[in-house]
Amino acid sequence: MPTLVSVYDLVSDTSNAVRSLKARGFDDLTTYSPAPFPELEEAEDPRPSNVRIFTLLGGLVGVVTGFGIQIWMSMDWPLKIAGKNYAAIPPMWIIGFELTILFGGVLTVLALFALGGLYPRPLDKHYSPRFSAEEFGVVVECDERDVAEVEAVMRGNGAKEVSLHA
Amino acid sequence: MAPPPASAVADSMTAPAAPRDSQTNIDIMAVTKGFHWPWLIGLIIAVTGVGVAAGTLVYQTYVGLGIAGYQAPVFWGVYIITFVFWIGIGHAGTLISAILFLFRAKWRNAINRGAEAMTVFAVLTAALFPLIHIGRLWKFYFLLPYPNQRYLWVNFKSPLLWDVFAVNTYLTISLLFFLVGLIPDIAIARDRAVGWKKAVYTVLAGGWQGTGKQWKAHNRTVLHLSGIATPLVLSVHSIVSWDFAMSIVPGWHATIFAPYFVAGAIFGGFAMVINVMIPVRRIFKLERYITDYHFENMSRFILFTSLICGYAYGAEYFIAWYSGVEFEQTSFWLRAFGPYWFSTWCMIIFNVVMPQFLWIKKLRTNLPFLFVLCFFINLGMWFERYVIIITSLSREYIPAAWGLYIPSTTELIVLTGSFCWFSMFFLLFLKMFPIIAIAEVKELEIHDKEHH
């Protein structure tokens, strides 16, 4: 399937190109950006990231683990300390809180690896070091009959270069 | 009419231009390349210091804690003071990275990487001290929730155990925050490296290409980590303060301890960031990125937190007097006029009086002045912990049990070694990874370009 690679100088042009391409039904596209830009992310995929689900899940596992291990360990070998209940709840908030943060944070980072496809692997065929300099890239796979239209959309939105790859 | 075949269109398309690198990439990656004499001299001193301290620790482990300055009634000495000091230093990094990120304070972008690295290395340094303090290093697992031979578990009602969880959580989250932020910059290094360095950066970058999907996950991760790291950073030094405040030792049993410690930690942490970033900026010629504006903003934080520290010092004395409790009154009288008066007055002068010069705008951007001031602030913050720990423990309730603590040479060598340990990690980091968050700086530059 033909692939068109376009290069831009400005984030606004890149975002506009992505929006125009998607409006014409060219959803099979990939963007490359040297820095984070919310407007570009919004243009490419406006849905909220699923990282938040991992963070919530991690936090819940953490709070249950935090209180769970403390209650279990305190009851496993009951010892009266400072006149408090064996499994006194107020002091347990501290470790319960810390483990909520710990598990939430670890799962958040795992979500980044899972959702961002971050693992040692060969780079995309159309990726170029110029996209880690200061230029933006939009790569679209399309049918042969759509090549001219895609090129026109890209150039019409400020692409300074467009190249076709088989 | 049918569209032309792809090959015909290709002829009309422009060929890819030669890759053009950005000046920001070139300038910041230059720090990791080439040879810098001050860096090498610093590394040699740091490694030597670590070696001497390690040898001293081996000797201490062999002969026992008797060669530390511990003597009745003071059994928390330089090691615990230094632990609290380094945990405090580790607070500025998370404040700059997480809290300023949530407030969208863009000026943080040039200094957050250095501050995050300092946080990780400072907490790594701090985490050594409880182990050094227990003397029998091989018994470190007593700190963890692992039952002893009688299946008795650890005491979850003890603030010392809370501290173990807090410090380890803080170390883990700080490290994750630091590594997540580094990924896009490691990819920049990968794209420009050759040989074995390229192989290493390729593995560490984990296939980062800056795709929309990756940036989206990355931004969300940074946002969520910031959200959870903010209460964490406030909790960590609060819990460290409860190591003291939960006891009934005169001078320690105070409700103000948690906010007082947190403010002090941010105060000292910013001072250390300034102390480190001034020479880094000068030696590696990063004036274009780390500007006087950054130092002025950090100075404002220092001035603000200095006022909180000053208020806390005053409130402690006021409450001691107003409580009418003789032990508290005596404890605070002895802080100022007892055998440790020197450390108390150093603390007050360095942490409260001297930072008031920062009301003057010219001094907030005078880097030699800031460097000297921050050196004294760090000294003052170490003395603050010395005052809290030593004056209280050496003069508790029964005068017959009073004693005098003098740090031993062993402790002072290990204290010096901790600075060398911290510096060694920081210097190695400088030559391996970008000291400034390149992608975040470029975000600002590209936005500027767009608007001009």
Coordinates of C-alpha atoms in Angstrom, one line a residue:
Chain A
M1 CA 0.0 0.0 0.0
P2 CA 1.4 3.5 -0.9
T3 CA 2.6 5.5 2.1
L4 CA 3.0 9.3 2.0
V5 CA 5.4 11.0 4.4
S6 CA 5.0 14.7 4.9
V7 CA 7.2 17.1 6.9
Y8 CA 6.1 20.4 8.6
D9 CA 7.7 23.2 10.4
L10 CA 4.8 24.3 12.5
V11 CA 2.6 22.4 15.0
S12 CA -0.5 24.4 13.8
D13 CA 0.0 23.2 10.2
T14 CA 0.6 19.7 11.4
S15 CA -2.6 19.7 13.5
N16 CA -4.6 21.2 10.6
A17 CA -3.3 18.6 8.2
V18 CA -4.2 15.8 10.6
R19 CA -7.7 17.2 11.1
S20 CA -8.2 17.6 7.3
L21 CA -7.0 14.1 6.6
K22 CA -9.2 12.5 9.3
A23 CA -12.2 14.5 8.0
R24 CA -11.6 12.9 4.6
G25 CA -11.5 9.5 6.1
F26 CA -7.8 8.9 6.1
D27 CA -7.6 7.5 9.7
D28 CA -4.6 5.3 9.2
L29 CA -2.1 7.9 10.0
T30 CA 0.9 8.4 12.3
T31 CA 2.3 11.7 13.6
Y32 CA 5.8 12.4 14.8
S33 CA 6.6 15.3 17.0
P34 CA 9.8 16.5 18.6
A35 CA 7.9 17.8 21.7
P36 CA 4.6 17.3 23.4
F37 CA 1.8 19.4 21.9
P38 CA -1.8 19.0 23.3
E39 CA -3.3 20.4 20.1
L40 CA -1.7 17.8 17.9
E41 CA -2.7 15.0 20.3
E42 CA -6.3 16.3 20.3
A43 CA -6.3 16.4 16.4
E44 CA -5.0 12.9 16.1
D45 CA -7.1 11.2 18.8
P46 CA -9.4 13.3 21.0
R47 CA -10.4 10.4 23.3
P48 CA -8.9 10.5 26.8
S49 CA -5.9 8.3 27.5
N50 CA -6.4 5.0 29.2
V51 CA -3.4 5.6 31.5
R52 CA -5.9 7.0 34.0
I53 CA -7.4 3.5 34.4
F54 CA -4.1 2.0 35.3
T55 CA -3.4 4.7 37.8
L56 CA -6.8 4.2 39.5
L57 CA -6.3 0.4 39.5
G58 CA -2.8 0.7 41.0
G59 CA -4.1 3.1 43.7
L60 CA -6.9 0.7 44.6
V61 CA -4.6 -2.3 44.7
G62 CA -2.2 -0.2 46.8
V63 CA -4.7 1.0 49.4
V64 CA -6.1 -2.6 49.8
T65 CA -2.6 -4.0 50.1
G66 CA -1.5 -1.3 52.5
F67 CA -4.3 -1.8 55.0
G68 CA -4.5 -5.6 54.3
I69 CA -0.9 -6.4 55.2
Q70 CA -1.0 -4.2 58.3
I71 CA -4.2 -5.8 59.6
W72 CA -3.1 -9.3 58.8
M73 CA 0.4 -8.9 60.3
S74 CA -0.9 -7.2 63.4
M75 CA -3.5 -9.9 64.0
D76 CA -1.1 -12.7 63.0
W77 CA 1.0 -12.1 66.2
P78 CA -1.3 -10.0 68.5
L79 CA 0.7 -7.7 70.7
K80 CA -0.7 -4.8 72.7
I81 CA 1.2 -1.6 71.9
A82 CA 0.6 1.7 73.6
G83 CA -2.9 0.6 74.8
K84 CA -4.3 0.6 71.2
N85 CA -6.2 -2.2 69.5
Y86 CA -4.1 -4.9 67.9
A87 CA -5.2 -3.7 64.5
A88 CA -5.7 0.0 65.3
I89 CA -6.8 1.7 62.0
P90 CA -5.6 5.4 62.5
P91 CA -1.8 4.7 62.4
M92 CA -2.4 2.5 59.3
W93 CA -3.4 5.4 57.2
I94 CA 0.2 6.4 56.8
I95 CA 1.4 3.1 55.2
G96 CA -1.9 2.7 53.4
F97 CA -1.4 6.1 51.8
E98 CA 2.2 5.4 50.8
L99 CA 1.3 2.1 49.2
T100 CA -1.6 3.7 47.3
I101 CA 0.9 6.2 45.8
L102 CA 3.6 3.5 45.2
F103 CA 1.3 1.0 43.4
G104 CA -0.5 3.9 41.5
G105 CA 2.8 5.2 40.3
V106 CA 4.2 1.9 39.2
L107 CA 1.1 1.0 37.3
T108 CA 1.0 4.4 35.7
V109 CA 4.5 3.8 34.3
L110 CA 3.6 0.3 33.2
A111 CA 0.7 1.9 31.3
L112 CA 3.1 4.2 29.5
F113 CA 5.1 1.2 28.3
A114 CA 2.0 -0.8 27.3
L115 CA 0.0 2.0 25.6
G116 CA 3.0 3.8 24.1
G117 CA 4.5 0.6 22.8
L118 CA 7.7 1.3 24.6
Y119 CA 10.0 -1.7 24.4
P120 CA 13.3 -2.3 22.6
R121 CA 12.3 -2.8 18.9
P122 CA 13.2 -1.6 15.4
L123 CA 12.1 2.0 14.7
D124 CA 9.3 2.6 12.1
K125 CA 10.4 2.6 8.5
H126 CA 9.4 6.2 8.0
Y127 CA 10.8 7.6 11.2
S128 CA 13.6 10.0 10.8
P129 CA 16.0 11.7 13.3
R130 CA 14.6 15.1 11.9
F131 CA 11.5 14.3 13.9
S132 CA 13.6 14.4 17.1
A133 CA 15.1 17.7 16.0
E134 CA 12.4 20.4 15.3
E135 CA 10.3 19.1 12.5
F136 CA 6.9 17.3 12.5
G137 CA 5.9 14.4 10.4
V138 CA 2.6 12.9 9.2
V139 CA 2.6 9.5 7.6
V140 CA -0.5 8.2 5.8
E141 CA -1.1 4.9 4.3
C142 CA -3.8 5.0 1.5
D143 CA -5.0 3.4 -1.6
E144 CA -3.2 4.2 -4.9
R145 CA -6.2 6.1 -6.1
D146 CA -6.1 8.4 -3.1
V147 CA -2.5 9.4 -3.3
A148 CA -3.1 12.7 -5.2
E149 CA -5.8 13.8 -2.8
V150 CA -3.7 13.0 0.3
E151 CA -0.8 14.9 -1.2
A152 CA -3.0 17.9 -1.9
V153 CA -4.3 17.9 1.6
M154 CA -0.8 17.7 3.0
R155 CA 0.5 20.5 0.8
G156 CA -2.6 22.6 1.3
N157 CA -1.9 22.6 5.1
G158 CA 1.7 23.7 4.9
A159 CA 3.7 20.5 4.3
K160 CA 7.1 21.6 3.1
E161 CA 8.0 18.2 1.8
V162 CA 5.9 15.2 0.7
S163 CA 7.4 11.9 -0.4
L164 CA 5.8 8.7 -1.6
H165 CA 7.0 5.3 -0.5
A166 CA 5.8 2.0 -1.9
Chain B
M1 CA -11.3 10.7 -14.4
A2 CA -9.1 8.0 -12.6
P3 CA -6.2 9.5 -10.5
P4 CA -2.7 9.1 -11.9
P5 CA -0.7 6.0 -10.6
A6 CA 1.4 6.6 -7.5
S7 CA 4.7 6.5 -9.4
A8 CA 3.6 9.4 -11.6
V9 CA 2.7 11.5 -8.5
A10 CA 6.0 10.6 -6.9
D11 CA 7.9 12.4 -9.6
S12 CA 6.2 15.6 -8.7
M13 CA 6.9 15.2 -5.0
T14 CA 9.9 16.8 -3.3
A15 CA 12.8 14.5 -2.3
P16 CA 13.5 14.4 1.5
A17 CA 15.9 17.1 2.5
A18 CA 19.1 16.4 4.4
P19 CA 18.3 16.1 8.1
R20 CA 18.7 19.4 10.0
D21 CA 19.4 19.2 13.7
S22 CA 18.1 21.8 16.1
Q23 CA 20.4 24.1 18.0
T24 CA 18.8 23.1 21.3
N25 CA 19.8 19.4 20.6
I26 CA 23.3 20.4 19.7
D27 CA 23.8 22.8 22.7
I28 CA 22.4 20.5 25.4
M29 CA 23.9 17.2 24.1
A30 CA 27.3 19.0 23.9
V31 CA 27.4 18.7 27.7
T32 CA 27.6 14.9 27.4
K33 CA 30.4 15.1 24.8
G34 CA 34.0 16.3 24.9
F35 CA 36.3 16.8 27.8
H36 CA 35.9 19.3 30.6
W37 CA 38.7 19.6 33.1
P38 CA 36.5 20.9 36.0
W39 CA 34.3 17.9 35.5
L40 CA 37.2 15.5 35.7
I41 CA 38.8 17.1 38.8
G42 CA 35.4 17.1 40.5
L43 CA 34.9 13.4 39.7
I44 CA 38.4 12.5 41.0
I45 CA 37.7 14.3 44.3
A46 CA 34.3 12.7 44.6
V47 CA 35.5 9.2 43.9
T48 CA 38.4 9.6 46.3
G49 CA 36.0 10.9 49.0
V50 CA 33.7 8.0 48.5
G51 CA 36.6 5.6 48.8
V52 CA 37.8 7.1 52.0
A53 CA 34.3 7.1 53.5
A54 CA 33.7 3.5 52.4
G55 CA 37.0 2.4 54.0
T56 CA 36.0 4.2 57.2
L57 CA 32.6 2.5 57.1
V58 CA 34.2 -0.9 56.7
Y59 CA 36.4 -0.1 59.8
Q60 CA 33.3 1.0 61.7
T61 CA 31.4 -2.1 60.8
Y62 CA 34.4 -4.2 62.0
V63 CA 34.9 -2.5 65.4
G64 CA 31.3 -1.3 66.0
L65 CA 29.5 1.9 66.5
G66 CA 31.7 2.8 69.5
I67 CA 33.9 4.8 67.1
A68 CA 30.9 7.0 66.2
G69 CA 30.3 9.8 68.6
Y70 CA 27.4 8.1 70.3
Q71 CA 27.5 8.3 74.1
A72 CA 24.7 8.3 76.7
P73 CA 22.2 9.9 76.4
V74 CA 22.7 10.8 72.7
F75 CA 22.3 7.8 70.4
W76 CA 21.0 9.7 67.3
G77 CA 24.0 11.7 66.0
V78 CA 25.5 12.9 62.7
Y79 CA 24.1 9.9 60.8
I80 CA 20.5 10.7 61.6
I81 CA 21.1 14.4 61.1
T82 CA 22.6 13.8 57.7
F83 CA 19.7 11.4 56.8
V84 CA 17.2 14.2 57.5
F85 CA 19.4 16.7 55.6
W86 CA 19.6 14.6 52.4
I87 CA 15.9 13.7 52.5
G88 CA 15.3 17.5 52.7
I89 CA 17.6 18.2 49.7
G90 CA 15.5 15.7 47.7
H91 CA 12.4 17.8 48.0
A92 CA 13.1 20.5 45.5
G93 CA 13.3 18.2 42.6
T94 CA 9.7 16.9 43.0
L95 CA 8.5 20.3 43.9
I96 CA 9.9 21.7 40.6
S97 CA 8.8 18.7 38.6
A98 CA 5.4 17.8 40.0
I99 CA 3.9 20.9 41.7
L100 CA 5.2 23.5 39.2
F101 CA 4.0 21.2 36.4
L102 CA 0.5 21.1 37.9
F103 CA 0.6 24.9 38.1
R104 CA 1.8 25.1 34.5
A105 CA 4.8 27.1 35.5
K106 CA 6.8 26.9 32.3
W107 CA 10.0 28.3 33.7
R108 CA 10.6 25.0 35.4
N109 CA 11.5 23.4 32.0
A110 CA 15.2 24.4 32.0
I111 CA 15.9 23.3 35.6
N112 CA 13.6 20.3 36.2
R113 CA 15.9 17.6 34.9
G114 CA 18.8 18.7 37.1
A115 CA 16.6 19.0 40.1
E116 CA 15.0 15.6 39.5
A117 CA 18.4 14.0 39.2
M118 CA 19.4 15.7 42.4
T119 CA 16.3 14.3 44.1
V120 CA 17.1 10.8 43.1
F121 CA 20.7 11.0 44.1
A122 CA 19.9 12.8 47.4
V123 CA 17.3 10.2 48.4
L124 CA 19.8 7.4 47.4
T125 CA 22.3 9.1 49.7
A126 CA 19.8 9.6 52.5
A127 CA 18.6 6.0 52.3
L128 CA 22.2 4.8 53.2
F129 CA 22.2 6.6 56.6
P130 CA 19.6 4.5 58.5
L131 CA 21.7 1.5 57.4
I132 CA 24.9 3.1 58.5
H133 CA 23.2 4.2 61.8
I134 CA 22.1 0.7 62.7
G135 CA 25.8 -0.4 62.6
R136 CA 25.2 -4.0 61.7
L137 CA 24.6 -3.5 58.0
W138 CA 23.7 -7.2 57.4
K139 CA 20.6 -6.7 59.6
F140 CA 19.1 -4.2 57.3
Y141 CA 16.1 -6.4 56.6
F142 CA 14.9 -5.8 60.2
L143 CA 13.5 -2.6 58.8
L144 CA 11.2 -4.4 56.4
P145 CA 7.9 -6.2 57.2
Y146 CA 9.6 -9.6 57.5
P147 CA 8.9 -11.7 60.6
N148 CA 11.7 -12.6 63.0
Q149 CA 12.4 -16.2 64.1
R150 CA 9.5 -16.1 66.4
Y151 CA 7.2 -14.9 63.6
L152 CA 6.7 -11.5 65.2
W153 CA 6.1 -8.8 62.6
V154 CA 7.3 -5.2 62.6
N155 CA 5.5 -2.5 64.6
F156 CA 3.1 -0.7 62.4
K157 CA 2.4 1.9 65.1
S158 CA 6.0 3.1 65.0
P159 CA 6.9 6.3 63.0
L160 CA 10.2 4.7 62.2
L161 CA 8.5 2.0 60.1
W162 CA 6.3 4.7 58.5
D163 CA 9.5 6.3 57.5
V164 CA 10.8 3.2 55.8
F165 CA 7.7 3.0 53.6
A166 CA 7.7 6.8 52.9
V167 CA 11.4 6.9 51.9
N168 CA 11.2 3.8 49.7
T169 CA 8.0 5.0 48.1
Y170 CA 9.6 8.4 47.5
L171 CA 12.7 6.9 46.1
T172 CA 10.7 4.7 43.7
I173 CA 8.3 7.4 42.5
S174 CA 11.2 10.0 42.1
L175 CA 13.2 7.5 40.1
L176 CA 10.2 6.7 37.9
F177 CA 9.4 10.3 37.3
F178 CA 13.0 11.0 36.4
L179 CA 13.2 8.0 34.0
V180 CA 9.9 8.8 32.3
G181 CA 11.0 12.4 31.6
L182 CA 14.3 11.1 30.2
I183 CA 12.8 8.8 27.6
P184 CA 12.2 11.3 24.8
D185 CA 15.6 12.9 25.4
I186 CA 17.4 9.5 25.3
A187 CA 15.7 9.0 21.9
I188 CA 17.3 12.3 20.8
A189 CA 20.7 11.0 22.0
R190 CA 20.1 7.7 20.3
D191 CA 19.4 9.4 16.9
R192 CA 22.7 11.2 17.1
A193 CA 25.0 8.6 18.7
V194 CA 27.2 6.1 17.1
G195 CA 28.8 2.8 18.2
W196 CA 28.2 1.3 21.6
K197 CA 26.6 4.5 22.9
K198 CA 23.9 4.2 20.2
A199 CA 23.3 0.6 21.2
V200 CA 22.9 1.6 24.9
Y201 CA 20.6 4.6 24.1
T202 CA 18.5 2.4 21.7
V203 CA 17.8 0.0 24.5
L204 CA 17.1 2.8 27.1
A205 CA 14.8 4.7 24.7
G206 CA 12.6 1.6 24.3
G207 CA 11.4 2.4 20.8
W208 CA 10.5 6.0 21.5
Q209 CA 9.8 7.9 18.2
G210 CA 7.6 10.7 19.4
T211 CA 4.4 9.4 17.8
G212 CA 1.1 10.9 18.8
K213 CA 0.2 7.7 20.6
Q214 CA 3.5 7.8 22.6
W215 CA 3.2 11.5 23.5
K216 CA -0.4 11.1 24.6
A217 CA 0.5 8.2 27.0
H218 CA 3.7 10.1 28.1
N219 CA 1.8 13.4 28.9
R220 CA -0.9 11.5 30.8
T221 CA 1.8 9.6 32.7
V222 CA 3.6 12.8 33.7
L223 CA 0.4 14.4 34.7
H224 CA -0.7 11.4 36.9
L225 CA 2.7 11.0 38.4
S226 CA 2.7 14.8 39.2
G227 CA -0.7 14.4 40.8
I228 CA 0.3 11.6 43.1
A229 CA 3.8 12.8 43.7
T230 CA 2.5 16.2 45.1
P231 CA 0.9 14.7 48.2
L232 CA 3.7 12.2 48.4
V233 CA 6.4 14.9 48.6
L234 CA 4.4 16.7 51.4
S235 CA 4.0 13.4 53.2
V236 CA 7.6 12.3 53.2
H237 CA 9.1 15.1 55.2
S238 CA 6.0 15.2 57.4
I239 CA 6.6 11.5 58.3
V240 CA 10.3 12.2 58.8
S241 CA 9.3 15.0 61.2
W242 CA 7.0 12.5 63.1
D243 CA 10.1 10.4 63.9
F244 CA 10.6 13.2 66.3
A245 CA 7.2 14.7 67.0
M246 CA 5.5 11.4 67.9
S247 CA 7.9 11.1 70.9
I248 CA 7.7 13.1 74.2
V249 CA 11.2 14.4 74.1
P250 CA 11.3 18.2 75.0
G251 CA 11.7 20.2 71.9
W252 CA 10.3 17.4 69.6
H253 CA 6.7 17.0 70.7
A254 CA 5.2 19.7 68.6
T255 CA 2.3 19.8 66.1
I256 CA 4.2 22.4 63.9
F257 CA 6.9 19.9 63.0
A258 CA 5.3 18.6 59.8
P259 CA 4.8 21.9 57.9
Y260 CA 8.0 23.2 59.5
F261 CA 10.0 20.3 58.1
V262 CA 8.4 20.4 54.7
A263 CA 9.1 24.2 54.3
G264 CA 12.7 23.6 55.5
A265 CA 13.1 20.8 53.0
I266 CA 12.0 22.9 50.1
F267 CA 14.1 25.8 51.3
G268 CA 17.3 23.6 51.6
G269 CA 16.4 21.8 48.3
F270 CA 16.2 25.0 46.3
A271 CA 19.5 26.2 47.8
M272 CA 21.2 23.0 46.7
V273 CA 19.7 23.3 43.2
I274 CA 21.2 26.8 42.9
N275 CA 24.5 25.6 44.4
V276 CA 24.8 22.9 41.7
M277 CA 23.2 24.7 38.7
I278 CA 25.4 27.8 38.9
P279 CA 28.7 25.9 38.2
V280 CA 27.0 23.6 35.7
R281 CA 25.7 26.6 33.7
R282 CA 29.1 28.3 33.8
I283 CA 31.2 25.2 33.0
F284 CA 29.0 23.9 30.2
K285 CA 28.0 27.3 28.8
L286 CA 24.2 26.8 29.2
E287 CA 23.5 30.5 29.8
R288 CA 21.0 30.5 26.9
Y289 CA 18.8 27.9 28.6
I290 CA 19.3 28.5 32.4
T291 CA 18.9 32.2 32.6
D292 CA 19.0 34.7 35.5
Y293 CA 15.2 34.5 35.4
H294 CA 15.3 30.9 36.7
F295 CA 17.6 31.9 39.5
E296 CA 15.4 34.8 40.4
N297 CA 12.4 32.6 40.7
M298 CA 14.2 30.1 42.8
S299 CA 15.4 32.9 45.0
R300 CA 11.8 33.9 45.6
F301 CA 11.0 30.4 46.7
I302 CA 14.0 30.5 49.0
L303 CA 12.9 33.9 50.5
F304 CA 9.3 32.6 51.0
T305 CA 10.3 29.3 52.6
S306 CA 12.9 31.2 54.7
L307 CA 10.1 33.2 56.2
I308 CA 8.1 30.1 57.0
C309 CA 11.2 28.6 58.7
G310 CA 11.6 31.9 60.6
Y311 CA 8.0 31.8 61.7
A312 CA 8.4 28.1 62.8
Y313 CA 11.6 28.9 64.8
G314 CA 9.7 31.8 66.5
A315 CA 6.6 29.7 67.1
E316 CA 8.6 27.0 68.8
Y317 CA 10.1 29.5 71.2
F318 CA 6.8 31.2 71.8
I319 CA 4.9 27.9 72.5
A320 CA 7.8 26.7 74.8
W321 CA 7.4 29.8 76.9
Y322 CA 3.6 30.1 76.7
S323 CA 3.0 26.4 77.5
G324 CA 4.5 27.0 81.0
V325 CA 6.1 23.5 80.8
E326 CA 9.4 23.8 82.6
F327 CA 11.1 21.1 80.5
E328 CA 10.1 22.7 77.2
Q329 CA 11.3 26.2 78.5
T330 CA 14.6 24.8 79.7
S331 CA 15.1 22.9 76.4
F332 CA 14.7 26.0 74.3
W333 CA 16.7 28.2 76.7
L334 CA 19.6 25.7 76.4
R335 CA 19.3 25.7 72.6
A336 CA 20.1 29.4 72.5
F337 CA 22.4 29.7 75.5
G338 CA 23.5 26.2 76.4
P339 CA 26.5 24.2 75.1
Y340 CA 25.2 24.1 71.6
W341 CA 24.5 27.8 71.2
F342 CA 26.9 28.0 68.2
S343 CA 24.8 25.7 66.1
T344 CA 21.5 27.4 67.1
W345 CA 22.8 30.9 66.1
C346 CA 24.3 29.5 62.9
M347 CA 20.9 28.1 62.1
I348 CA 19.0 31.4 62.8
I349 CA 21.5 33.6 61.0
F350 CA 22.0 31.4 57.9
N351 CA 18.4 30.4 57.5
V352 CA 16.4 33.4 58.5
V353 CA 18.6 36.5 58.6
M354 CA 20.8 36.1 55.6
P355 CA 18.0 35.2 53.1
Q356 CA 16.4 38.5 53.8
F357 CA 18.9 40.1 51.4
L358 CA 16.8 38.4 48.7
W359 CA 14.2 41.2 49.0
I360 CA 16.7 43.2 46.9
K361 CA 16.1 42.3 43.2
K362 CA 19.7 43.0 42.2
L363 CA 20.9 40.4 44.7
R364 CA 18.3 37.8 43.4
T365 CA 20.1 37.8 40.1
N366 CA 23.7 38.2 41.4
L367 CA 25.0 34.7 40.9
P368 CA 28.2 34.9 43.0
F369 CA 26.1 36.3 45.9
L370 CA 23.4 33.6 45.4
F371 CA 26.1 30.8 45.3
V372 CA 27.6 32.0 48.6
L373 CA 24.2 32.5 50.2
C374 CA 23.0 29.1 49.2
F375 CA 26.2 27.5 50.6
F376 CA 25.4 29.1 54.0
I377 CA 21.8 28.1 53.7
N378 CA 22.8 24.4 53.2
L379 CA 25.1 24.8 56.2
G380 CA 22.3 26.3 58.2
M381 CA 19.9 23.6 57.3
W382 CA 22.3 20.9 58.5
F383 CA 22.8 22.8 61.7
E384 CA 19.0 23.0 62.1
R385 CA 18.8 19.2 62.2
Y386 CA 21.8 19.2 64.5
V387 CA 20.0 21.6 66.9
I388 CA 16.7 19.6 66.9
I389 CA 18.3 16.2 67.4
I390 CA 21.3 16.9 69.6
T391 CA 20.1 19.6 72.0
S392 CA 16.9 17.7 72.7
L393 CA 18.5 14.3 73.3
S394 CA 21.4 15.6 75.4
R395 CA 19.1 17.5 77.8
E396 CA 16.0 15.5 78.5
Y397 CA 14.0 15.3 81.8
I398 CA 16.6 14.2 84.3
P399 CA 19.6 16.5 84.7
A400 CA 21.6 13.6 86.1
A401 CA 21.2 11.9 82.8
W402 CA 22.4 14.9 80.8
G403 CA 25.4 14.5 78.5
L404 CA 27.5 16.2 75.9
Y405 CA 27.7 15.0 72.3
I406 CA 30.7 15.7 70.1
P407 CA 30.8 14.3 66.6
S408 CA 33.6 11.9 66.1
T409 CA 36.1 12.0 63.2
T410 CA 34.5 8.8 61.8
E411 CA 31.1 10.5 61.6
L412 CA 32.6 13.6 59.9
I413 CA 34.4 11.5 57.3
V414 CA 31.2 9.7 56.5
L415 CA 29.3 13.0 56.4
T416 CA 31.9 14.3 53.9
G417 CA 31.7 11.1 52.0
S418 CA 28.0 11.5 51.5
F419 CA 28.6 14.8 49.7
C420 CA 31.1 13.0 47.5
W421 CA 28.7 10.1 46.9
F422 CA 26.0 12.6 45.8
S423 CA 28.4 14.5 43.6
M424 CA 29.8 11.4 42.0
F425 CA 26.4 10.3 40.8
F426 CA 25.6 13.8 39.6
L427 CA 28.8 14.2 37.7
L428 CA 28.4 10.8 36.0
F429 CA 24.8 11.7 35.1
L430 CA 26.1 14.9 33.5
K431 CA 28.1 13.0 31.0
M432 CA 25.5 10.3 30.2
F433 CA 22.2 12.1 29.9
P434 CA 21.0 15.6 29.0
I435 CA 21.0 17.9 32.0
I436 CA 18.2 19.9 30.6
A437 CA 14.9 18.4 29.4
I438 CA 15.4 19.0 25.7
A439 CA 11.9 18.1 24.6
E440 CA 10.3 20.4 27.1
V441 CA 12.5 23.3 26.2
K442 CA 11.7 22.7 22.5
E443 CA 8.0 22.8 23.3
L444 CA 8.5 26.4 24.4
E445 CA 10.8 27.3 21.5
I446 CA 8.4 25.8 18.9
H447 CA 5.5 27.7 20.4
D448 CA 7.5 30.9 20.3
K449 CA 8.4 30.3 16.6
E450 CA 4.8 29.7 15.9
H451 CA 3.7 33.0 17.4
H452 CA 6.4 35.0 15.7

